[in-house]
Short mmCIF file of C-alpha atoms in Angstrom, two decimals:
data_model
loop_
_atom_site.label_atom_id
_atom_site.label_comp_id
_atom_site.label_asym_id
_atom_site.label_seq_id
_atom_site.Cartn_x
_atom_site.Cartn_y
_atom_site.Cartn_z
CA UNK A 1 -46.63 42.43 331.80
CA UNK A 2 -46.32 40.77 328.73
CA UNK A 3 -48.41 37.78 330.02
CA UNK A 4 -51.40 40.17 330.91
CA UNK A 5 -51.32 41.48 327.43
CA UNK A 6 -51.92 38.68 325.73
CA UNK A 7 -54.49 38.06 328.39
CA UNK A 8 -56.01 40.68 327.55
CA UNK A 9 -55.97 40.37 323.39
CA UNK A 10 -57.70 36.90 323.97
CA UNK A 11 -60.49 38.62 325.75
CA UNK A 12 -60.93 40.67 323.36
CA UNK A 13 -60.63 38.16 320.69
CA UNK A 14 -63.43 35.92 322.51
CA UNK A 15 -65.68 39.08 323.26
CA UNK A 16 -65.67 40.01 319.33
CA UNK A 17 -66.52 36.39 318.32
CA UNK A 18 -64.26 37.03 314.84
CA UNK A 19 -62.38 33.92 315.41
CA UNK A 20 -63.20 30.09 316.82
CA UNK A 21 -62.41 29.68 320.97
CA UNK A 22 -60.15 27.36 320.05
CA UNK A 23 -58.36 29.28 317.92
CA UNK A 24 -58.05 32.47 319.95
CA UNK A 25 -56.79 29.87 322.91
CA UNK A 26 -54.47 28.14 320.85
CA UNK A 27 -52.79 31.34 320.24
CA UNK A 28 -53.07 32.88 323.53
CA UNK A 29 -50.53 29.86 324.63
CA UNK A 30 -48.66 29.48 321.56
CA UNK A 31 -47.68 33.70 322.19
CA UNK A 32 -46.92 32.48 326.08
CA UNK A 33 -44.09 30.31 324.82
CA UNK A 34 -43.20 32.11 321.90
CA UNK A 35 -42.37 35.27 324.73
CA UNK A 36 -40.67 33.19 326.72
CA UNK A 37 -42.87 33.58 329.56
CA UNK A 38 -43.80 30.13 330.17
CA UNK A 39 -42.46 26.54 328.72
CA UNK A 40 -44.81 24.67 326.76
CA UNK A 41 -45.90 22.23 329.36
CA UNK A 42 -46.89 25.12 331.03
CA UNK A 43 -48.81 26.34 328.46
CA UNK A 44 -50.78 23.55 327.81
CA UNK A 45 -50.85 21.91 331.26
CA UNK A 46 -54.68 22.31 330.95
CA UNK A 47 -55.19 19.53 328.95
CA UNK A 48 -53.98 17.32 332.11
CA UNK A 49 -56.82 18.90 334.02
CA UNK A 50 -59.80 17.05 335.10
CA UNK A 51 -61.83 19.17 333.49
CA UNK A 52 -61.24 18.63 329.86
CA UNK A 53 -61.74 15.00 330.80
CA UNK A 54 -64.94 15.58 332.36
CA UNK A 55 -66.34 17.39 329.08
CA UNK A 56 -64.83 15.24 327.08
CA UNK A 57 -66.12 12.00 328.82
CA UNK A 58 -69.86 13.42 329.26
CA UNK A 59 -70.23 14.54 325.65
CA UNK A 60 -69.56 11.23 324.46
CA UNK A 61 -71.72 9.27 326.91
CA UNK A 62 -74.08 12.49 325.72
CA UNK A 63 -73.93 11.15 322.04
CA UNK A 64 -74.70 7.58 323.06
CA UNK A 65 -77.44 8.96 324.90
CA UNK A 66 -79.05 10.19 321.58
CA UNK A 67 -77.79 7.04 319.91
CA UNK A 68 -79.45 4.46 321.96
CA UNK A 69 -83.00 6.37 321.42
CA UNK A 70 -82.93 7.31 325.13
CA UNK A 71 -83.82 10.82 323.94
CA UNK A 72 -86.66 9.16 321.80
CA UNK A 73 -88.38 7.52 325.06
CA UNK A 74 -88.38 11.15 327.20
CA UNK A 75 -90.28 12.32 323.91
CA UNK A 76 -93.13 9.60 324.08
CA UNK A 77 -92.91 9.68 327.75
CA UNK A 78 -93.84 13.95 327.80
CA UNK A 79 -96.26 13.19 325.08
CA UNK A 80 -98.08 10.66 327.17
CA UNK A 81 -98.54 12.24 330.39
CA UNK A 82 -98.68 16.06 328.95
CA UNK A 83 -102.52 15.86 327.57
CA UNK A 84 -104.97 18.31 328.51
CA UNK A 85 -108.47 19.85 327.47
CA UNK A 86 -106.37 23.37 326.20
CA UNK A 87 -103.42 24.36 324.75
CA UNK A 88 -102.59 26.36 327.80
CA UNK A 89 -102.76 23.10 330.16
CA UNK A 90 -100.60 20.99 327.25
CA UNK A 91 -97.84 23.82 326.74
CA UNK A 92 -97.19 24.16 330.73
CA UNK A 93 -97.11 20.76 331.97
CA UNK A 94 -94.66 19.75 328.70
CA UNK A 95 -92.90 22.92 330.27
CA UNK A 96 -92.61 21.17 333.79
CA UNK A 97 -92.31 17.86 332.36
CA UNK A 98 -89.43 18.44 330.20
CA UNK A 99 -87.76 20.59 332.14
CA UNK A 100 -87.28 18.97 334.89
CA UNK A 101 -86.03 15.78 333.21
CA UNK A 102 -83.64 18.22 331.27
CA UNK A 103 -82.58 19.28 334.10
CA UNK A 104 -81.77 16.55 336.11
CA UNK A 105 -80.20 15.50 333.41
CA UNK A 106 -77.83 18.68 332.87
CA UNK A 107 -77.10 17.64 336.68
CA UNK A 108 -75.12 14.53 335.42
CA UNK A 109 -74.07 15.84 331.69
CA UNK A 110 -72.88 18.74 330.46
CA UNK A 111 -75.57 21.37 329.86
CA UNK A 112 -74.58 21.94 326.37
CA UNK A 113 -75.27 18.21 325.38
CA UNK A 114 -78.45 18.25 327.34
CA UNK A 115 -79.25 21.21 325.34
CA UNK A 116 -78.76 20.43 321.59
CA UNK A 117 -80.91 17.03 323.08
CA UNK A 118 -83.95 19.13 324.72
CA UNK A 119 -83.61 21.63 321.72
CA UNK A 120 -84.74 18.61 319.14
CA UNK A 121 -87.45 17.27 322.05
CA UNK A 122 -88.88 20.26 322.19
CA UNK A 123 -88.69 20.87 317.76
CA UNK A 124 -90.47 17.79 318.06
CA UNK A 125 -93.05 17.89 320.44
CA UNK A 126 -94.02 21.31 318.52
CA UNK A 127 -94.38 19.81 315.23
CA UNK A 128 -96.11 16.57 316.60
CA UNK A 129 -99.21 18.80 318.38
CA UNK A 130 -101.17 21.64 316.67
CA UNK A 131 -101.52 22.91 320.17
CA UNK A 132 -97.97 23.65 321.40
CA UNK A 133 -95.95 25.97 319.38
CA UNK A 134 -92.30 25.63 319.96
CA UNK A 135 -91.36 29.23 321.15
CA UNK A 136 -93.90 28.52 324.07
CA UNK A 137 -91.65 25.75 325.45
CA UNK A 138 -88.19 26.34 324.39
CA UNK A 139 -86.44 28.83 325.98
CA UNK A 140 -88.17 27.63 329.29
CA UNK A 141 -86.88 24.46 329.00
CA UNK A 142 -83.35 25.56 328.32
CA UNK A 143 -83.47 27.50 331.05
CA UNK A 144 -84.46 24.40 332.75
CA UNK A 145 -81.51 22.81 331.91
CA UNK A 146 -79.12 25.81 333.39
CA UNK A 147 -80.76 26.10 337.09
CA UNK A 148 -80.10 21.86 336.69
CA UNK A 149 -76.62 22.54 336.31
CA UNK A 150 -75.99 24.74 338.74
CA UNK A 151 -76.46 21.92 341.23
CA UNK A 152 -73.83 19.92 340.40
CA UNK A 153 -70.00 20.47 339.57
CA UNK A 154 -70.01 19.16 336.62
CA UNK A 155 -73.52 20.56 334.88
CA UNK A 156 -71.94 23.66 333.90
CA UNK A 157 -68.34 24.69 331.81
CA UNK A 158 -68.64 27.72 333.87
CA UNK A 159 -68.75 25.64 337.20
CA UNK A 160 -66.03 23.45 336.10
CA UNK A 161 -63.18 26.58 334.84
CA UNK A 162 -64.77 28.35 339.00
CA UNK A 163 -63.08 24.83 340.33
CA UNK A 164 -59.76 24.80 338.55
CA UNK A 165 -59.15 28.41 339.74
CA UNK A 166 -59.99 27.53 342.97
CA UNK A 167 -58.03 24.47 343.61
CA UNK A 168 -55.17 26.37 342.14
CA UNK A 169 -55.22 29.36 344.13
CA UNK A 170 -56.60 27.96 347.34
CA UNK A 171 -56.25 24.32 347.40
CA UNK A 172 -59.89 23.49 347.46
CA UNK A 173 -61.79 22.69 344.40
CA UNK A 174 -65.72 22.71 344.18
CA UNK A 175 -67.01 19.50 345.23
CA UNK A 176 -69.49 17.06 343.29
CA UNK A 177 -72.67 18.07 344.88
CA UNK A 178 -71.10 21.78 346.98
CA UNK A 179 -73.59 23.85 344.89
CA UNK A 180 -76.50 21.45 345.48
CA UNK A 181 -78.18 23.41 348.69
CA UNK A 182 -78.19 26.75 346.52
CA UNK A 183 -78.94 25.06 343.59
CA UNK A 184 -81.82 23.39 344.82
CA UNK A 185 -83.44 26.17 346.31
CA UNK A 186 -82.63 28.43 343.50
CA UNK A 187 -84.23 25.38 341.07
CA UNK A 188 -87.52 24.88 342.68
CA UNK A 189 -88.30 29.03 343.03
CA UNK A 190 -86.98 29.31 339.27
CA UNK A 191 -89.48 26.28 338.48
CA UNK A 192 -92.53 27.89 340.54
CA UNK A 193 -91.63 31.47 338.31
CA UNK A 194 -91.84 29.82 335.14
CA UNK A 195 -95.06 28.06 335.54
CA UNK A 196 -97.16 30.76 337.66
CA UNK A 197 -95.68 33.93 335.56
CA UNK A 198 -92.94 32.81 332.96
CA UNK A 199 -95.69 31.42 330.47
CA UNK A 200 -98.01 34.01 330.33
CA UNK A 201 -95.06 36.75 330.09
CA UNK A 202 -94.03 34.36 327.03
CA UNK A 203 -97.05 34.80 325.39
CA UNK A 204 -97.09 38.09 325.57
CA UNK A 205 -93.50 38.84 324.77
CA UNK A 206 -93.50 36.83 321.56
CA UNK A 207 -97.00 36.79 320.43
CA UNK A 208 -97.31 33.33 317.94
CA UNK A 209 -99.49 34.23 315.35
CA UNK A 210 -97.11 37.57 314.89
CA UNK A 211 -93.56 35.93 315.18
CA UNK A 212 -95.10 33.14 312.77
CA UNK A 213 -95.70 35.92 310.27
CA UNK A 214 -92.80 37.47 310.94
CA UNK A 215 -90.58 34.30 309.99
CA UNK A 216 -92.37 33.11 307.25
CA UNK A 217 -93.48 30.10 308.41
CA UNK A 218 -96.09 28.12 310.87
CA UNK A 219 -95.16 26.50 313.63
CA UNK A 220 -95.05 23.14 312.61
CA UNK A 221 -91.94 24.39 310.17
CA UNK A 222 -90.49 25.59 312.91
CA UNK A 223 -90.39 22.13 314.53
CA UNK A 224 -89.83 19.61 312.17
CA UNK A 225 -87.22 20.54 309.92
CA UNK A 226 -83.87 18.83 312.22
CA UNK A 227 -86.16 16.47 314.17
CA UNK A 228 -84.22 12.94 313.63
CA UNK A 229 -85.38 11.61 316.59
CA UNK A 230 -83.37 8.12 316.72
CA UNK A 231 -85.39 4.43 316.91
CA UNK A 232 -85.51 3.05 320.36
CA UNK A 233 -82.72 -0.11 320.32
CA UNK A 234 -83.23 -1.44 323.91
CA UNK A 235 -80.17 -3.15 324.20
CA UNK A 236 -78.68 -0.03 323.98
CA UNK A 237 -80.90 2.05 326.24
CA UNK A 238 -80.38 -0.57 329.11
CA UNK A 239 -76.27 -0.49 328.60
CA UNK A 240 -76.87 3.31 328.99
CA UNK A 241 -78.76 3.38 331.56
CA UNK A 242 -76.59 1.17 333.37
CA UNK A 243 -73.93 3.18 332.77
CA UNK A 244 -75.07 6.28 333.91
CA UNK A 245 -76.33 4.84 337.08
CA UNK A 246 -72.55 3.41 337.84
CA UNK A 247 -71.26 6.69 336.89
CA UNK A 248 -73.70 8.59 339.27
CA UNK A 249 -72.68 5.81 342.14
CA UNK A 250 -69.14 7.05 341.61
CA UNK A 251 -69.08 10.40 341.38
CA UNK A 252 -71.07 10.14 344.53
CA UNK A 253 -68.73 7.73 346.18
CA UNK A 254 -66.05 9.93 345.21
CA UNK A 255 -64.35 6.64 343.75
CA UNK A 256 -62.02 8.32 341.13
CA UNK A 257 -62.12 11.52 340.04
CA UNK A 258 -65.38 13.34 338.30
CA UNK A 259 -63.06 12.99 335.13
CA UNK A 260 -61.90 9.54 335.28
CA UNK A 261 -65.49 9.07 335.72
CA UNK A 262 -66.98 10.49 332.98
CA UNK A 263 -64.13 8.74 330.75
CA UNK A 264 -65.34 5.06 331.83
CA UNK A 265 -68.63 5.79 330.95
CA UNK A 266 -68.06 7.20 327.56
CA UNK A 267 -65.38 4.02 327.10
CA UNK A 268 -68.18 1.68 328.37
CA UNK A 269 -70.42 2.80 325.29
CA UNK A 270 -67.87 2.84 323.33
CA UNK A 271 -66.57 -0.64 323.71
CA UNK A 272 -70.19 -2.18 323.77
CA UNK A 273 -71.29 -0.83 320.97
CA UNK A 274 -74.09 1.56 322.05
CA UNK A 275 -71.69 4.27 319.67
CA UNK A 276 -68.93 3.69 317.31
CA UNK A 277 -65.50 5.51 318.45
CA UNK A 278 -65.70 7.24 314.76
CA UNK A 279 -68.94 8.57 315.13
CA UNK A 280 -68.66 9.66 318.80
CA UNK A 281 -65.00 11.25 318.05
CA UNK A 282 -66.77 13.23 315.08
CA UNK A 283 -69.44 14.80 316.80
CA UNK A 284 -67.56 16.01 320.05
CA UNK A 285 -67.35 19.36 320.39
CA UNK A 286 -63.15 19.75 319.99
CA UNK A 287 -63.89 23.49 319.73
CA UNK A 288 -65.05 23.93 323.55
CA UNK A 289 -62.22 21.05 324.14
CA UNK A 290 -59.44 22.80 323.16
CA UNK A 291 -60.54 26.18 324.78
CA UNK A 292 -61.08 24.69 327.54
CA UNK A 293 -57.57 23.04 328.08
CA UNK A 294 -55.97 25.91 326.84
CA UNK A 295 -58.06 28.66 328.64
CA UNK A 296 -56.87 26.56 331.95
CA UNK A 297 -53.48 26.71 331.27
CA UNK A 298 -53.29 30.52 330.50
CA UNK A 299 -55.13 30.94 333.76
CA UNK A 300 -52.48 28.82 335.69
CA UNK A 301 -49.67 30.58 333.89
CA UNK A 302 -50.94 34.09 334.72
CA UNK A 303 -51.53 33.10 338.47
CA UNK A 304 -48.22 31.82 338.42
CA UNK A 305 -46.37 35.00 337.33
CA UNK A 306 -48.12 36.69 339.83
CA UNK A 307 -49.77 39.18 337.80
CA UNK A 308 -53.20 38.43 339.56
CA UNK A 309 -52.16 39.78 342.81
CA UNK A 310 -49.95 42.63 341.24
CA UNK A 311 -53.33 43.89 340.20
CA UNK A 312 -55.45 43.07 343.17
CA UNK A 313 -52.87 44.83 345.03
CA UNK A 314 -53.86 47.88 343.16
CA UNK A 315 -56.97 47.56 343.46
CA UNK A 316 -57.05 46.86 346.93
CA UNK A 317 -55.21 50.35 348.08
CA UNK A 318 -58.42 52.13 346.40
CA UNK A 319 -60.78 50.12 348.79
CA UNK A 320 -62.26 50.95 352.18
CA UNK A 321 -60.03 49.58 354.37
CA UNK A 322 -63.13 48.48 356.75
CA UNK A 323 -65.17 47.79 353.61
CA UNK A 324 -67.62 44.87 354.23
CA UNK A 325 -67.05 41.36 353.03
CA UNK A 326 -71.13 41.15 352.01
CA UNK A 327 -71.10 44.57 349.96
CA UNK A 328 -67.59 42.78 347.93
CA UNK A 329 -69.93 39.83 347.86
CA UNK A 330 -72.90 42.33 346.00
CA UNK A 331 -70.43 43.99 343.85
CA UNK A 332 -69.12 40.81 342.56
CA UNK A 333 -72.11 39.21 341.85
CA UNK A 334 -73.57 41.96 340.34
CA UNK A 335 -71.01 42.57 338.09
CA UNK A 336 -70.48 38.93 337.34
CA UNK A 337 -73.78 38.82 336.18
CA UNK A 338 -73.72 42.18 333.99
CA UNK A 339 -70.77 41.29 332.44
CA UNK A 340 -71.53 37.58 331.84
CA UNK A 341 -74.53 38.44 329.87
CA UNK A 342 -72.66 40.39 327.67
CA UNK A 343 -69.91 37.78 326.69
CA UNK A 344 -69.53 33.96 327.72
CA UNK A 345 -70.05 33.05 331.54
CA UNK A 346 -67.07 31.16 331.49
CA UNK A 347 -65.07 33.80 330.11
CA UNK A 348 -66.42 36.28 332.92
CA UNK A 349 -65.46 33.66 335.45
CA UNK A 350 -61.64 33.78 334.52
CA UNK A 351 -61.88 37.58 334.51
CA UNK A 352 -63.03 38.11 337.82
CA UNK A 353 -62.45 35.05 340.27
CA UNK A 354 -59.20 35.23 340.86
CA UNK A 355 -59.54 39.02 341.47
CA UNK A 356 -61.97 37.84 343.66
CA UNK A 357 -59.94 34.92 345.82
CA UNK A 358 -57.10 37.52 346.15
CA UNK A 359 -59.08 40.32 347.57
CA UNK A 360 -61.02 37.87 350.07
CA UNK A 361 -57.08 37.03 350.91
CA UNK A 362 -55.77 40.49 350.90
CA UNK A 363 -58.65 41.11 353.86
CA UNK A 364 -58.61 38.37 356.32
CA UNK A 365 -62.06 36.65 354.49
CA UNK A 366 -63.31 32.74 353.60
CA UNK A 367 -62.27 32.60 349.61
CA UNK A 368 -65.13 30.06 349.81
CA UNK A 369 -68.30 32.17 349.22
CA UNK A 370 -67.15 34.36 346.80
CA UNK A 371 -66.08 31.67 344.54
CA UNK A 372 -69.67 30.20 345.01
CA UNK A 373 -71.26 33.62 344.09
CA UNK A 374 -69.91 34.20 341.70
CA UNK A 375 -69.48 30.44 339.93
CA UNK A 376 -73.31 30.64 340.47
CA UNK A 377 -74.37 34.30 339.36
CA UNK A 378 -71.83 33.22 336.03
CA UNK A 379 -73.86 30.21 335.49
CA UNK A 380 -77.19 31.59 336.12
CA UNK A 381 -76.74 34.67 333.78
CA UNK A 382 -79.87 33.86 331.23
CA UNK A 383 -80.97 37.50 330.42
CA UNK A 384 -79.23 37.35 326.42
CA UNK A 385 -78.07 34.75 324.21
CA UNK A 386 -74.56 36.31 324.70
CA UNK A 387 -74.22 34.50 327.68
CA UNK A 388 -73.74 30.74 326.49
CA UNK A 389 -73.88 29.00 323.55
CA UNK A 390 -76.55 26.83 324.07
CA UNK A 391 -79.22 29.69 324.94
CA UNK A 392 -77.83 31.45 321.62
CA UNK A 393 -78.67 28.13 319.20
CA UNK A 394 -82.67 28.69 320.30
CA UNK A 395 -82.51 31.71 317.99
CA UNK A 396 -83.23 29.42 315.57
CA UNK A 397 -86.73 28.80 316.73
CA UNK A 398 -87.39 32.31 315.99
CA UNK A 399 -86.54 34.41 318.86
CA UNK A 400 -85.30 37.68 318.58
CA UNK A 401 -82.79 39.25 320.85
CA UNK A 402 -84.90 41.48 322.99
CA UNK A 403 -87.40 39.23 323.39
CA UNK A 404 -84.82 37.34 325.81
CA UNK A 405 -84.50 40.34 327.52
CA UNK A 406 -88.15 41.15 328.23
CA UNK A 407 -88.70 37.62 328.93
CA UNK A 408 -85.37 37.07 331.12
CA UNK A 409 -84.86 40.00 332.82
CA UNK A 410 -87.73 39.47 335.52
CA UNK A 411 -86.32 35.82 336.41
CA UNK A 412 -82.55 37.21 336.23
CA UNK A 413 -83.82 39.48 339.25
CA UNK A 414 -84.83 37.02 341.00
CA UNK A 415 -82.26 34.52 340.64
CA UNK A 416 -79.42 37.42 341.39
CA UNK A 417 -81.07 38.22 344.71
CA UNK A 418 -80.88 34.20 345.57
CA UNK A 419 -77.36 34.04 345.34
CA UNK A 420 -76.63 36.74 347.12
CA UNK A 421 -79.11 35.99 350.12
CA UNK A 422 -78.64 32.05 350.37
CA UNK A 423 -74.96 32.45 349.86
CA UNK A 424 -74.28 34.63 352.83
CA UNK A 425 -76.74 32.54 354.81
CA UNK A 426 -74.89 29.31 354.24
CA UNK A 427 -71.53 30.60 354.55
CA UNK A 428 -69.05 31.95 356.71
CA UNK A 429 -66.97 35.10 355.59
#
């Protein structure tokens, strides 16, 4: 019991956003051992976890990314083959453009990196044309990068915690490319949305010449002030390029392990030179890092003291016993979704998957599509910035909460529906 309340304080402790992830993690496992519920290897077995590794490793090869001017090309690259004879024609193919290099990008790095990248792309490409104003192509794009994500395992934090509880509670992790058939799909409709009816919803949701007004500045201000865009250094580019294609050969070789991976690539830019281990160790994100590892160990210690199926137990003797594994698949994917828009998608995902996995257990049912409905409905969750960091830090273009929501809300529809239909399609219950 103890162990669920401190469960429970760090919940509410990430929910309230008073205090840093890490340090509401930190605490969460330091009060584990200090209880004498666990040992401290136990605590902080997380840190052991692929996962950590995998962020770690994709951040830094991320960083070198930026660093080698790589970023710099995409820019010139959008700019070249983006011209039209309106603003209307410029705006939406930067839109499809950039958005679908972000996201087959956040397929092979973590979306947060790919975001703070595509967030200064698109600052830039606003305050290098007096016909594209950055709110028109922002937001789209990031939500360009999230649908990329969701088709691999490693595009998403979200994804990656969905994976840990799974292989510890059923033995079978999420594979590299398991989400890719949904994800695809999912991608391609999301893409078709944006450009038939997500840009002219935009348009009308945030009206430019008003939200310019409103902030106090024109839209080339709100492009250009944290555009450092880096010089190209082709020696560079080419050892990252090179890189990335060996990593992408073995994660889809299934060589070593997604972590291991992503840890040779960030050392091979490391040791030639593309970053400096000072500068790359200074800009990771050890906040995310350290929740991360933390987060995973909590989760393994709770599942280990059995408190997960005490309570699924509970809540199992108020359910139909004939109930229907596709209405349990519904229920959890629309709640997954309300909830993760309220507070971080991973977050939701260590609330209510292993609930989830137990139940499907409890009743005879394949664990395996409920983890990927709800991994996916967590990621997919775009309707606030509450969701994830990296669709919170467009605020600063100048959107204002319920704009996401008018804009978001139509797509989120959409997108919720998908999961549930494609999932029980290609699954067995």
């Amino acid at each position: 019991m103890a162990a669920l309340v401190i469960f429970i304080i760090c919940l509410v402790l990430y929910i309230s956003d008073k205090f840093p992830l890490a340090t509401v993690a930190l605490l969460g496992c330091v009060a584990l051992v200090a209880c004498n519920i666990c040992t401290a290897v136990e605590a902080f077995s997380g840190f052991t976890s692929d996962i950590v590794f995998i962020v770690f490793g994709t951040e830094i090869f991320g960083i070198a990314f930026h660093e080698s001017g790589l970023d710099t090309l995409i820019v010139r690259f959008i700019q070249k083959h983006s011209k039209g004879d309106t603003s209307d024609v410029v705006t939406r193919r930067i839109i499809i453009l950039a958005g679908t290099i972000a996201a087959v990008m956040s397929a092979f790095l973590n979306n947060q990196v790919v975001s703070a990248l595509m967030l200064v792309i698109c600052r830039g490409m606003a305050a290098r044309s007096e016909e594209v104003d950055v709110k028109d192509i922002t937001l789209p794009v990031i939500y360009f990068v999230i649908l990329g994500g969701q088709c691999t395992l490693i595009g998403a934090p979200a994804t990656l915690m969905a994976s840990s509880i799974s292989e510890e509670m059923t033995g079978n992790r999420i594979t590299f490319f398991e989400l890719l058939p949904i994800g695809a799909i999912i991608f391609v409709l999301g893409m078709i949305y944006i450009y038939c009816f997500g840009y002219k919803r935009g348009l009308k949701i945030w009206n430019n010449k008003g939200a310019e007004e409103s902030n106090g500045s024109s839209k080339k201000d709100n492009g250009k002030d944290s555009i450092r865009m880096k010089e190209v250094d082709k020696r560079k580019c080419i050892i990252t390029a090179l890189t990335g294609v060996l990593m992408l050969i073995m994660f889809i070789t299934e060589t070593l392990s997604v972590g291991m991976v992503s840890l040779i690539g960030a050392l091979i830019c490391i040791l030639f030179g593309v970053v400096e281990q000072k500068k790359a160790l200074s800009k990771v994100d050890w906040n995310i890092l350290i929740w991360l590892g933390c987060s995973i160990g909590m989760a393994n210690v709770l599942n280990g003291c059995g408190i997960v199926q005490s309570c699924c137990d509970k809540l199992i003797a108020h359910l139909p016993a004939d109930m229907s594994p596709y209405a349990f698949l519904i229920a959890a994917v629309l709640l997954t979704t309300v909830i993760s828009n309220l507070i971080a998608n991973t977050t939701t995902v260590i609330m209510i998957l292993p609930f989830a996995i137990q139940i499907a257990n409890q009743f005879g049912w394949n664990p395996v599509p409920f983890v990927i409905g709800i991994t996916m409905a967590a990621g997919l969750s775009i309707m606030t910035p509450l969701s994830c960091g990296f669709i919170g830090m467009t605020m600063r273009v100048g959107y204002r909460f319920k704009e996401y929501v008018k804009y978001g809300i139509n797509i989120q529809g959409i997108l919720t529906a998908l999961i549930v239909v494609l999932t029980i399609m290609m699954y067995k219950f």
